[in-house]
PDB file of C-alpha atoms in Angstrom:
ATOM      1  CA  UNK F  95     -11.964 -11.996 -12.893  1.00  0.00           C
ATOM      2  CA  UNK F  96      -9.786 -12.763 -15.893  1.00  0.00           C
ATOM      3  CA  UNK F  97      -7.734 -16.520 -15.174  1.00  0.00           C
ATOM      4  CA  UNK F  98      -4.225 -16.426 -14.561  1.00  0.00           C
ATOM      5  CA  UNK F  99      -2.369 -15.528 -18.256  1.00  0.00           C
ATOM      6  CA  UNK F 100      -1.286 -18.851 -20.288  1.00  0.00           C
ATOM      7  CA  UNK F 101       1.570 -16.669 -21.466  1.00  0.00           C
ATOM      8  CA  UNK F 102       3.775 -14.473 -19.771  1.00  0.00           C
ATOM      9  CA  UNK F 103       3.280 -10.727 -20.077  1.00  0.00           C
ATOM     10  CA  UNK F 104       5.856  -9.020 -22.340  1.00  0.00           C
ATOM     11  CA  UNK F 105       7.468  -6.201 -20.617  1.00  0.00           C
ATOM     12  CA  UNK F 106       9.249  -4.194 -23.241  1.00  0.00           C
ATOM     13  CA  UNK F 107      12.722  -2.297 -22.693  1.00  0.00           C
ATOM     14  CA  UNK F 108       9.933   0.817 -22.015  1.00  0.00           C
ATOM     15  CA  UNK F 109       7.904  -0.821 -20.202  1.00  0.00           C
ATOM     16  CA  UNK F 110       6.402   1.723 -17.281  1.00  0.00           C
ATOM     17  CA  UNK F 111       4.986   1.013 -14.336  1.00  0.00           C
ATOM     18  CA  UNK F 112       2.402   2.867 -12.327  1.00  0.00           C
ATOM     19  CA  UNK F 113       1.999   2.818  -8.536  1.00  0.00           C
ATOM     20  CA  UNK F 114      -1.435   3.940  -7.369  1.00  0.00           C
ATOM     21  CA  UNK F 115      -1.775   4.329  -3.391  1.00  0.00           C
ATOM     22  CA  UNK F 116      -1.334   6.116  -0.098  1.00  0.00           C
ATOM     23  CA  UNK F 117       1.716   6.793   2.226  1.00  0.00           C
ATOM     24  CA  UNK F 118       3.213   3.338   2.637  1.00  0.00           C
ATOM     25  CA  UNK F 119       3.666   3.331  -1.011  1.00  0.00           C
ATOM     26  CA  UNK F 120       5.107   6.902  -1.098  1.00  0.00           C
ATOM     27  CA  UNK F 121       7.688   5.522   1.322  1.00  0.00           C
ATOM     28  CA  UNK F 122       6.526   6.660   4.671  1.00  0.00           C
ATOM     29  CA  UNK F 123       7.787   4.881   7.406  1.00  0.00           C
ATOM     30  CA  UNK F 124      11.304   3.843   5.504  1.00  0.00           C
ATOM     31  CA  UNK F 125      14.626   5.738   6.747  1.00  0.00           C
ATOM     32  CA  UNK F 126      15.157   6.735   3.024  1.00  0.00           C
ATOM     33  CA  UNK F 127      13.354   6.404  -0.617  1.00  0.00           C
ATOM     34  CA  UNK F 128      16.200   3.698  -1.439  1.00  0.00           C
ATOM     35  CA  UNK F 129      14.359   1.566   1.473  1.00  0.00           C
ATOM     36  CA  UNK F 130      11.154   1.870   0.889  1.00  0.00           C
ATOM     37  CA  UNK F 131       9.368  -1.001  -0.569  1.00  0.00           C
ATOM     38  CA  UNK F 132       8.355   1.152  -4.306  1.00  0.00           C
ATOM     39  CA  UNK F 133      12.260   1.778  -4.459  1.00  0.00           C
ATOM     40  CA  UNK F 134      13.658  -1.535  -4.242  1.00  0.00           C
ATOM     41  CA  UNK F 135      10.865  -2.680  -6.389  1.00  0.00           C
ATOM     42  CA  UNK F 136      12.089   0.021  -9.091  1.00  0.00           C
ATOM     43  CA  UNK F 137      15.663  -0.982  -8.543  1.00  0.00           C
ATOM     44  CA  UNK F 138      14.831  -4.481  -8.943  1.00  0.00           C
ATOM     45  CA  UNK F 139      13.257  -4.197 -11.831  1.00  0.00           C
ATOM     46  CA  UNK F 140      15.875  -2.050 -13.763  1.00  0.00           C
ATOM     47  CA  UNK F 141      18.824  -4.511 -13.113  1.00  0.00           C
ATOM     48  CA  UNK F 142      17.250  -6.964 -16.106  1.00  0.00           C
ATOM     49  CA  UNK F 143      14.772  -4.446 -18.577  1.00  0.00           C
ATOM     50  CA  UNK F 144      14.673  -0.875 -18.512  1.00  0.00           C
ATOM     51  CA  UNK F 145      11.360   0.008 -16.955  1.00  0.00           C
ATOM     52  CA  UNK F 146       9.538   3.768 -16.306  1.00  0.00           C
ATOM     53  CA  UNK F 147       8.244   3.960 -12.708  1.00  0.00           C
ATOM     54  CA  UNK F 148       5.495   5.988 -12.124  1.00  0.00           C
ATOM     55  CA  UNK F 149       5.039   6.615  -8.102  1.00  0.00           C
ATOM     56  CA  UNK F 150       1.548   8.309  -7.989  1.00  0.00           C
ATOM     57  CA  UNK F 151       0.916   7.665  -4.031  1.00  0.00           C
ATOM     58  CA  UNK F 152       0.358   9.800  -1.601  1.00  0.00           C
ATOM     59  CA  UNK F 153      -0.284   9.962   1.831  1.00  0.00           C
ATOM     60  CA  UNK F 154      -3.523   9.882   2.937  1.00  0.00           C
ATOM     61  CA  UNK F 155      -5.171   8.402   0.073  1.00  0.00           C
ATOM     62  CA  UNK F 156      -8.032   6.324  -0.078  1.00  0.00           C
ATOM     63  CA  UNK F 157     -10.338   4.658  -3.030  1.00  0.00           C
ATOM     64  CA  UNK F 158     -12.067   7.487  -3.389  1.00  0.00           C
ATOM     65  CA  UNK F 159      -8.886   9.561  -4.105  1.00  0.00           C
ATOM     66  CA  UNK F 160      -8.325   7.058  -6.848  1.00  0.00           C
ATOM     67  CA  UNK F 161     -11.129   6.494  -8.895  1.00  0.00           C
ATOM     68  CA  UNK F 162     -11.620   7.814 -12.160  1.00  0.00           C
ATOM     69  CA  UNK F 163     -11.841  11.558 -13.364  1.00  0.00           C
ATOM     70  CA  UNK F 164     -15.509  12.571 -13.174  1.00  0.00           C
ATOM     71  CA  UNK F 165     -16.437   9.558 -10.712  1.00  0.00           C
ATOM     72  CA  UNK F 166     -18.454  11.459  -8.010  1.00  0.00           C
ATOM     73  CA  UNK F 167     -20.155  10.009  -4.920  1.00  0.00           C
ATOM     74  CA  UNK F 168     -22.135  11.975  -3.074  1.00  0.00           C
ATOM     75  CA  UNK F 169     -20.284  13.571   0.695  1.00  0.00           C
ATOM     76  CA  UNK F 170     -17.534  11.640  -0.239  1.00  0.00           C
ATOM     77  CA  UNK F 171     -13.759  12.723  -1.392  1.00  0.00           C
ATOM     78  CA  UNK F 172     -13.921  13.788  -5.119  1.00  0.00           C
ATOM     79  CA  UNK F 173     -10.681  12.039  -7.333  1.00  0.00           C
ATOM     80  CA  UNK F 174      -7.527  13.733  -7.296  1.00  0.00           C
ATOM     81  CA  UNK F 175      -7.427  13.861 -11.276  1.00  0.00           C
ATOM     82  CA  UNK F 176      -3.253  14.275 -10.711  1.00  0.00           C
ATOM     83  CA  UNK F 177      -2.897  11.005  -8.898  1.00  0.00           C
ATOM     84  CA  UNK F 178      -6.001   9.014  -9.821  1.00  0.00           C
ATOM     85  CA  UNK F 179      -6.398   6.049 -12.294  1.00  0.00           C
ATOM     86  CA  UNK F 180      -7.157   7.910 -15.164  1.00  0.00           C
ATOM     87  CA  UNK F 181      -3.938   9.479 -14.676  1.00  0.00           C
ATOM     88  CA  UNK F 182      -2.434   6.222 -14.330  1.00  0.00           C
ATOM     89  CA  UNK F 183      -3.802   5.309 -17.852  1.00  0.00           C
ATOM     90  CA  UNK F 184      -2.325   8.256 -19.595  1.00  0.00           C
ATOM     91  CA  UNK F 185       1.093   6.924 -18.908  1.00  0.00           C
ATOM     92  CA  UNK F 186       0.218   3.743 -21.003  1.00  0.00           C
ATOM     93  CA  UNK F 187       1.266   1.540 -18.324  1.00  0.00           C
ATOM     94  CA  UNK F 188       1.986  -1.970 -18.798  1.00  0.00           C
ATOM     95  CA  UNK F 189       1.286  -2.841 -15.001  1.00  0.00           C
ATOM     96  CA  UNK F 190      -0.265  -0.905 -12.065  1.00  0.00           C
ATOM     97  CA  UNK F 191       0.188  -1.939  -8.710  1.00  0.00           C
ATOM     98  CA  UNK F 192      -2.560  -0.632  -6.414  1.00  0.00           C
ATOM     99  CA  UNK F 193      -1.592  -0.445  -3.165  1.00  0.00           C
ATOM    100  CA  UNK F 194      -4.474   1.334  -0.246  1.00  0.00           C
ATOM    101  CA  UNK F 195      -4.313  -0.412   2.502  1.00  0.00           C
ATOM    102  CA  UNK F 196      -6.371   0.783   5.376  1.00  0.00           C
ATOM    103  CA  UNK F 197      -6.705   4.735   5.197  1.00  0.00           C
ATOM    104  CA  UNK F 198     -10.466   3.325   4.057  1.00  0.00           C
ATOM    105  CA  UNK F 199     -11.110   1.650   7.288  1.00  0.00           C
ATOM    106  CA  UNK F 200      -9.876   4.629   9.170  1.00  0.00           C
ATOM    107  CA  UNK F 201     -12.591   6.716   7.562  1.00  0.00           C
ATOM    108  CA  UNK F 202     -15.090   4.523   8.357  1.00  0.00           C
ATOM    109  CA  UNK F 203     -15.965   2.992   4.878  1.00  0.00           C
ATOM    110  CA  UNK F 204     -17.277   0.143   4.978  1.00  0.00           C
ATOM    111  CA  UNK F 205     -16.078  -3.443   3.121  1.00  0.00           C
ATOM    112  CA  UNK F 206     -18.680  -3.133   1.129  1.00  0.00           C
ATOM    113  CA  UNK F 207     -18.147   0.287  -0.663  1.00  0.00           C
ATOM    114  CA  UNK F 208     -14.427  -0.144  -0.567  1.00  0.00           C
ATOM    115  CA  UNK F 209     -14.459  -3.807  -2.556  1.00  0.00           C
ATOM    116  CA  UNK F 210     -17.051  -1.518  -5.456  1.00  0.00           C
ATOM    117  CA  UNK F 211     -14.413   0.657  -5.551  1.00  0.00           C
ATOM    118  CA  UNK F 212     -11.801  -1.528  -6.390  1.00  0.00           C
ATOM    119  CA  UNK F 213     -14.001  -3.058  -8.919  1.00  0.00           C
ATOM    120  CA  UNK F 214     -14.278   0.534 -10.803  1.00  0.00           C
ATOM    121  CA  UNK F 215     -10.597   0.509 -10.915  1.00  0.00           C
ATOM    122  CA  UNK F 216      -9.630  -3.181 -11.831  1.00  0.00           C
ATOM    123  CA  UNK F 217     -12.889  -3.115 -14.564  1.00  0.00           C
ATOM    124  CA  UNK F 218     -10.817  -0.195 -16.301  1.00  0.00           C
ATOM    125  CA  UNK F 219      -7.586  -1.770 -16.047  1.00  0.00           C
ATOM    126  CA  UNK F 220      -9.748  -5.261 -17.515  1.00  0.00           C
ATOM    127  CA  UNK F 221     -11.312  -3.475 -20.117  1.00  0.00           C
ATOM    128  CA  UNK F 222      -7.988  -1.653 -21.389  1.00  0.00           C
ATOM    129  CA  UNK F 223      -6.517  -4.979 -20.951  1.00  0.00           C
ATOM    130  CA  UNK F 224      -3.613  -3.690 -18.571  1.00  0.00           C
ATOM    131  CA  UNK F 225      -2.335  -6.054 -16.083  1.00  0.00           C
ATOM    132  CA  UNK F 226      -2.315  -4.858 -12.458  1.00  0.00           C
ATOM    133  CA  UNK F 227      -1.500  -6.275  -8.577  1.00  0.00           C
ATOM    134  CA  UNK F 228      -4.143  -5.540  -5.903  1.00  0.00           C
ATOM    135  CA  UNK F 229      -1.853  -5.337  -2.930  1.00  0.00           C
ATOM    136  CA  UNK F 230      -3.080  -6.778   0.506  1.00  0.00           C
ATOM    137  CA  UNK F 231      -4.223  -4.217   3.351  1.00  0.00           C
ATOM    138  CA  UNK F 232      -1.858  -3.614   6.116  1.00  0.00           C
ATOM    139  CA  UNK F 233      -2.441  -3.667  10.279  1.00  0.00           C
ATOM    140  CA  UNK F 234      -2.857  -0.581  11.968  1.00  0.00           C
ATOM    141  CA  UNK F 235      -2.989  -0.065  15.758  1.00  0.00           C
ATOM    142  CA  UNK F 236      -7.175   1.113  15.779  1.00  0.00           C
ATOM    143  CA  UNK F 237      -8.040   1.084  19.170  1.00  0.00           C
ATOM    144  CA  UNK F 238     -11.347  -0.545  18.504  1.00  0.00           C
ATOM    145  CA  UNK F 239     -11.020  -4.501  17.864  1.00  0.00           C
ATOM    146  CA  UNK F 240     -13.320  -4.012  15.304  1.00  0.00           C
ATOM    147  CA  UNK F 241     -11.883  -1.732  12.885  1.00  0.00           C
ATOM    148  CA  UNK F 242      -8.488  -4.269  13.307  1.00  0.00           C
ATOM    149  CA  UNK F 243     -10.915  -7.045  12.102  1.00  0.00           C
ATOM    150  CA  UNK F 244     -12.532  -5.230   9.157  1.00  0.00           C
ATOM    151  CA  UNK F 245      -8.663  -4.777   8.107  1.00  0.00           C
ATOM    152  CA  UNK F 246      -8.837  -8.584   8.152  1.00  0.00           C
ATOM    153  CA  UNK F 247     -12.203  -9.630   6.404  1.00  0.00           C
ATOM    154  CA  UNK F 248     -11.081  -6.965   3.899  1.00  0.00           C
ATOM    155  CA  UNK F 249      -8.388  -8.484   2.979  1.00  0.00           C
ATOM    156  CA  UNK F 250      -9.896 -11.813   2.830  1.00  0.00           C
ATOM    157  CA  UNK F 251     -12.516 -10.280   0.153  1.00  0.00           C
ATOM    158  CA  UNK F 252     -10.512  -8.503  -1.814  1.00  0.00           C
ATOM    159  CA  UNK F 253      -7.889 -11.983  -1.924  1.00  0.00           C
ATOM    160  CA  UNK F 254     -11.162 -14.054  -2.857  1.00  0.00           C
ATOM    161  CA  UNK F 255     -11.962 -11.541  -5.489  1.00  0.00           C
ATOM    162  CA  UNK F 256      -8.601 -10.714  -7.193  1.00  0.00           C
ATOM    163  CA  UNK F 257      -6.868 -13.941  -6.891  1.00  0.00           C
ATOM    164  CA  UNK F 258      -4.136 -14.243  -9.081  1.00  0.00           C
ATOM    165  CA  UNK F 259      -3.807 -10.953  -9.221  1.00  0.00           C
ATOM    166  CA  UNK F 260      -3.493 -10.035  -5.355  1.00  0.00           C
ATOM    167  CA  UNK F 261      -0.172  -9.844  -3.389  1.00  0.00           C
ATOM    168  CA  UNK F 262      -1.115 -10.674   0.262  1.00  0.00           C
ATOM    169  CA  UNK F 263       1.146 -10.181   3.134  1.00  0.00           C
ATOM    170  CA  UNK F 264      -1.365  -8.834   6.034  1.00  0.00           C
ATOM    171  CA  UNK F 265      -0.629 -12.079   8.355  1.00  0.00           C
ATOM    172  CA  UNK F 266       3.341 -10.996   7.979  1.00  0.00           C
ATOM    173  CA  UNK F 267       2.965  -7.465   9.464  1.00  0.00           C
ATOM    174  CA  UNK F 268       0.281  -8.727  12.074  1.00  0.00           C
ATOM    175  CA  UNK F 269       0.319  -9.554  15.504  1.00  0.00           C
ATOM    176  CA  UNK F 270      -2.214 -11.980  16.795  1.00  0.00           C
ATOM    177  CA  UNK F 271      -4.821  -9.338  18.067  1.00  0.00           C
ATOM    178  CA  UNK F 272      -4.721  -7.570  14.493  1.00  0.00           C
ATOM    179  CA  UNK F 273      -1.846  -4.986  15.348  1.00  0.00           C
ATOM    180  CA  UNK F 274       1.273  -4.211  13.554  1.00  0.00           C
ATOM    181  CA  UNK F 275       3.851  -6.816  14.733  1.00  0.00           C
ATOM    182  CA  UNK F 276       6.469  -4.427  16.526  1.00  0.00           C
ATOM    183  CA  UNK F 277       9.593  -5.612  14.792  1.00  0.00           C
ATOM    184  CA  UNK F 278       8.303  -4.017  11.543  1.00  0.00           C
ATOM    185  CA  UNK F 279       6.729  -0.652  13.256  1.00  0.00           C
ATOM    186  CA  UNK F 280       7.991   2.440  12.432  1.00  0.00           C
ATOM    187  CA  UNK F 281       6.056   4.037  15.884  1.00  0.00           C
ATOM    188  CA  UNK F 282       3.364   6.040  15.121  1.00  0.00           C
ATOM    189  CA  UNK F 283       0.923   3.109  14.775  1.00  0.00           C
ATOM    190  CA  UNK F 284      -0.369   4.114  11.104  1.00  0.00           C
ATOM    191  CA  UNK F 285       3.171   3.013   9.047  1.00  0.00           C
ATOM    192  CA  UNK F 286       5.631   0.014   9.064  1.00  0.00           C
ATOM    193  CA  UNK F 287       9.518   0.492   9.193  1.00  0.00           C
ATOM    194  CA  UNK F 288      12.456  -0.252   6.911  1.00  0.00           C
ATOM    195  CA  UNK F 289      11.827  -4.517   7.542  1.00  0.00           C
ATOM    196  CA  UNK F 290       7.984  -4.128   7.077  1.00  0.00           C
ATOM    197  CA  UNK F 291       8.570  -2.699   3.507  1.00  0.00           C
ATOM    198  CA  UNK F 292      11.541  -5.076   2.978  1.00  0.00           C
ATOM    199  CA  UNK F 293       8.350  -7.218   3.761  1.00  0.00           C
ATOM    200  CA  UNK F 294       6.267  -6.130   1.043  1.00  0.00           C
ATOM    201  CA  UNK F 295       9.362  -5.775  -1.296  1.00  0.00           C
ATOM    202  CA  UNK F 296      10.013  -9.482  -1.042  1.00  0.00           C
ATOM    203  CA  UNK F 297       6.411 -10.426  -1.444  1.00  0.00           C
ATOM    204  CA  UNK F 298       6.066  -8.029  -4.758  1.00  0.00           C
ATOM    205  CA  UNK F 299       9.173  -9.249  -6.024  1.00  0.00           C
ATOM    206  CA  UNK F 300       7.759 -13.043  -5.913  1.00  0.00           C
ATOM    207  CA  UNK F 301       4.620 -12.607  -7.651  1.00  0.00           C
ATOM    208  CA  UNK F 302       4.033 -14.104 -10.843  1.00  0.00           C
ATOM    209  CA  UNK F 303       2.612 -11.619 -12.738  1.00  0.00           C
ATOM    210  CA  UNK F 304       6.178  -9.589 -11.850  1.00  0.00           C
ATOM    211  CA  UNK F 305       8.148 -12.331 -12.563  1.00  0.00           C
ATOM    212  CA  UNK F 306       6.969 -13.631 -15.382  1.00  0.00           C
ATOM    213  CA  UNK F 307       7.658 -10.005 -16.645  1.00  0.00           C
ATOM    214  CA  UNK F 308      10.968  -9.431 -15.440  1.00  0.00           C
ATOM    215  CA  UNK F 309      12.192 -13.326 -15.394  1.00  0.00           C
ATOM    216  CA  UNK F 310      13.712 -12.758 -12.238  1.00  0.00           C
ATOM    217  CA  UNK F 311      13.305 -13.409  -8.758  1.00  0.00           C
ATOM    218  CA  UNK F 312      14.940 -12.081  -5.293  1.00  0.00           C
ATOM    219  CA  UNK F 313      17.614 -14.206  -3.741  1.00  0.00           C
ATOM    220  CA  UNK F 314      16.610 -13.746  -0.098  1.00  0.00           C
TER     221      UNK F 314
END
């Protein structure tokens, strides 16, 4: 994985943006687009450089969903070639932010495949030399103990793995046993509410590869 940048990244005026995930990053779960966590970001953003946002989640979505056009696996979901990371590329993004957080676990995928899969996308991304954010999963009320943990040693791979570049706030949207904290549940234990993706918001808008673009930071 490449080491953190010595420089800051130059966003330009046109900078764009490109948002690769599943329904939390669509906006599920919020009480309106302006409060989801991809909205504020977008608003954030725009009050110091002029930046293209590029939403490309959608709900449901899994790795698989995202990988590049033409990347088959066998009895497994085929890319969506509108949403996927090849799409993502033919906006010329600056940054993408991927953000699927457990609709993998809920198939029954296991670490293993999921982590590879992430490694097709960010080895694109590296070898087009665009900068991206591997967002943390999120808790979901599974009624098996298990599938809560693998939500949990997920994350801790993919944090080992990414490093600078992941954005981790799992333990802030988790309850001890591995469930969604109830102050930031929306209620149908799959998505978080308005305060869970003020949640993510905050920890986005703190992340260094953000704000060393922007040179900004949110006044909490």
């Amino acid at each position: 994985m490449d080491p953190a940048p010595s420089v800051p990244i130059g966003v330009k005026e046109t900078s764009t943006i490109v948002i690769l995930g599943s329904s939390t990053a669509q906006g599920f779960g919020a009480s309106s687009p302006d409060s989801s966590w991809a909205k504020k970001l977008e608003v954030f953003m725009n009050k110091k450089s002029k930046s293209n946002f590029v939403n490309l989640a959608y709900g449901g979505f899994t790795t698989y969903h995202v990988l590049p056009s033409g990347c088959t696996a066998p009895e497994k979901i085929q890319p969506d070639t509108a949403r996927n990371i090849t799409k993502a590329l033919s906006y010329k993004p600056t940054l993408v932010i991927i953000s699927l957080p457990n609709n993998d676990v809920a198939n029954n995928y296991t670490n293993k495949e999921i982590v590879e899969n992430f490694g097709k996308l960010t080895h694109i991304l590296d070898s087009s030399k665009i900068q991206y954010i591997v967002f943390s999963t999120q808790p979901r009320d599974f009624t098996t103990l298990e599938q809560r943990r693998q939500i949990t040693t997920l994350n801790d791979t993919l944090k080992a793995v990414y490093g600078y570049h992941f954005n981790d706030f799992l333990a802030a949207l988790s309850d001890t046993d591995y469930f969604i904290k109830p102050e930031v549940a929306y209620g149908d234990a799959v998505h978080i509410n308005n305060a869970g993706h003020t949640i993510i918001f905050n920890a986005i808008s703190k992340h260094a590869l953000l704000t060393n673009s922007c040179k900004c930071s949110v006044s909490n």
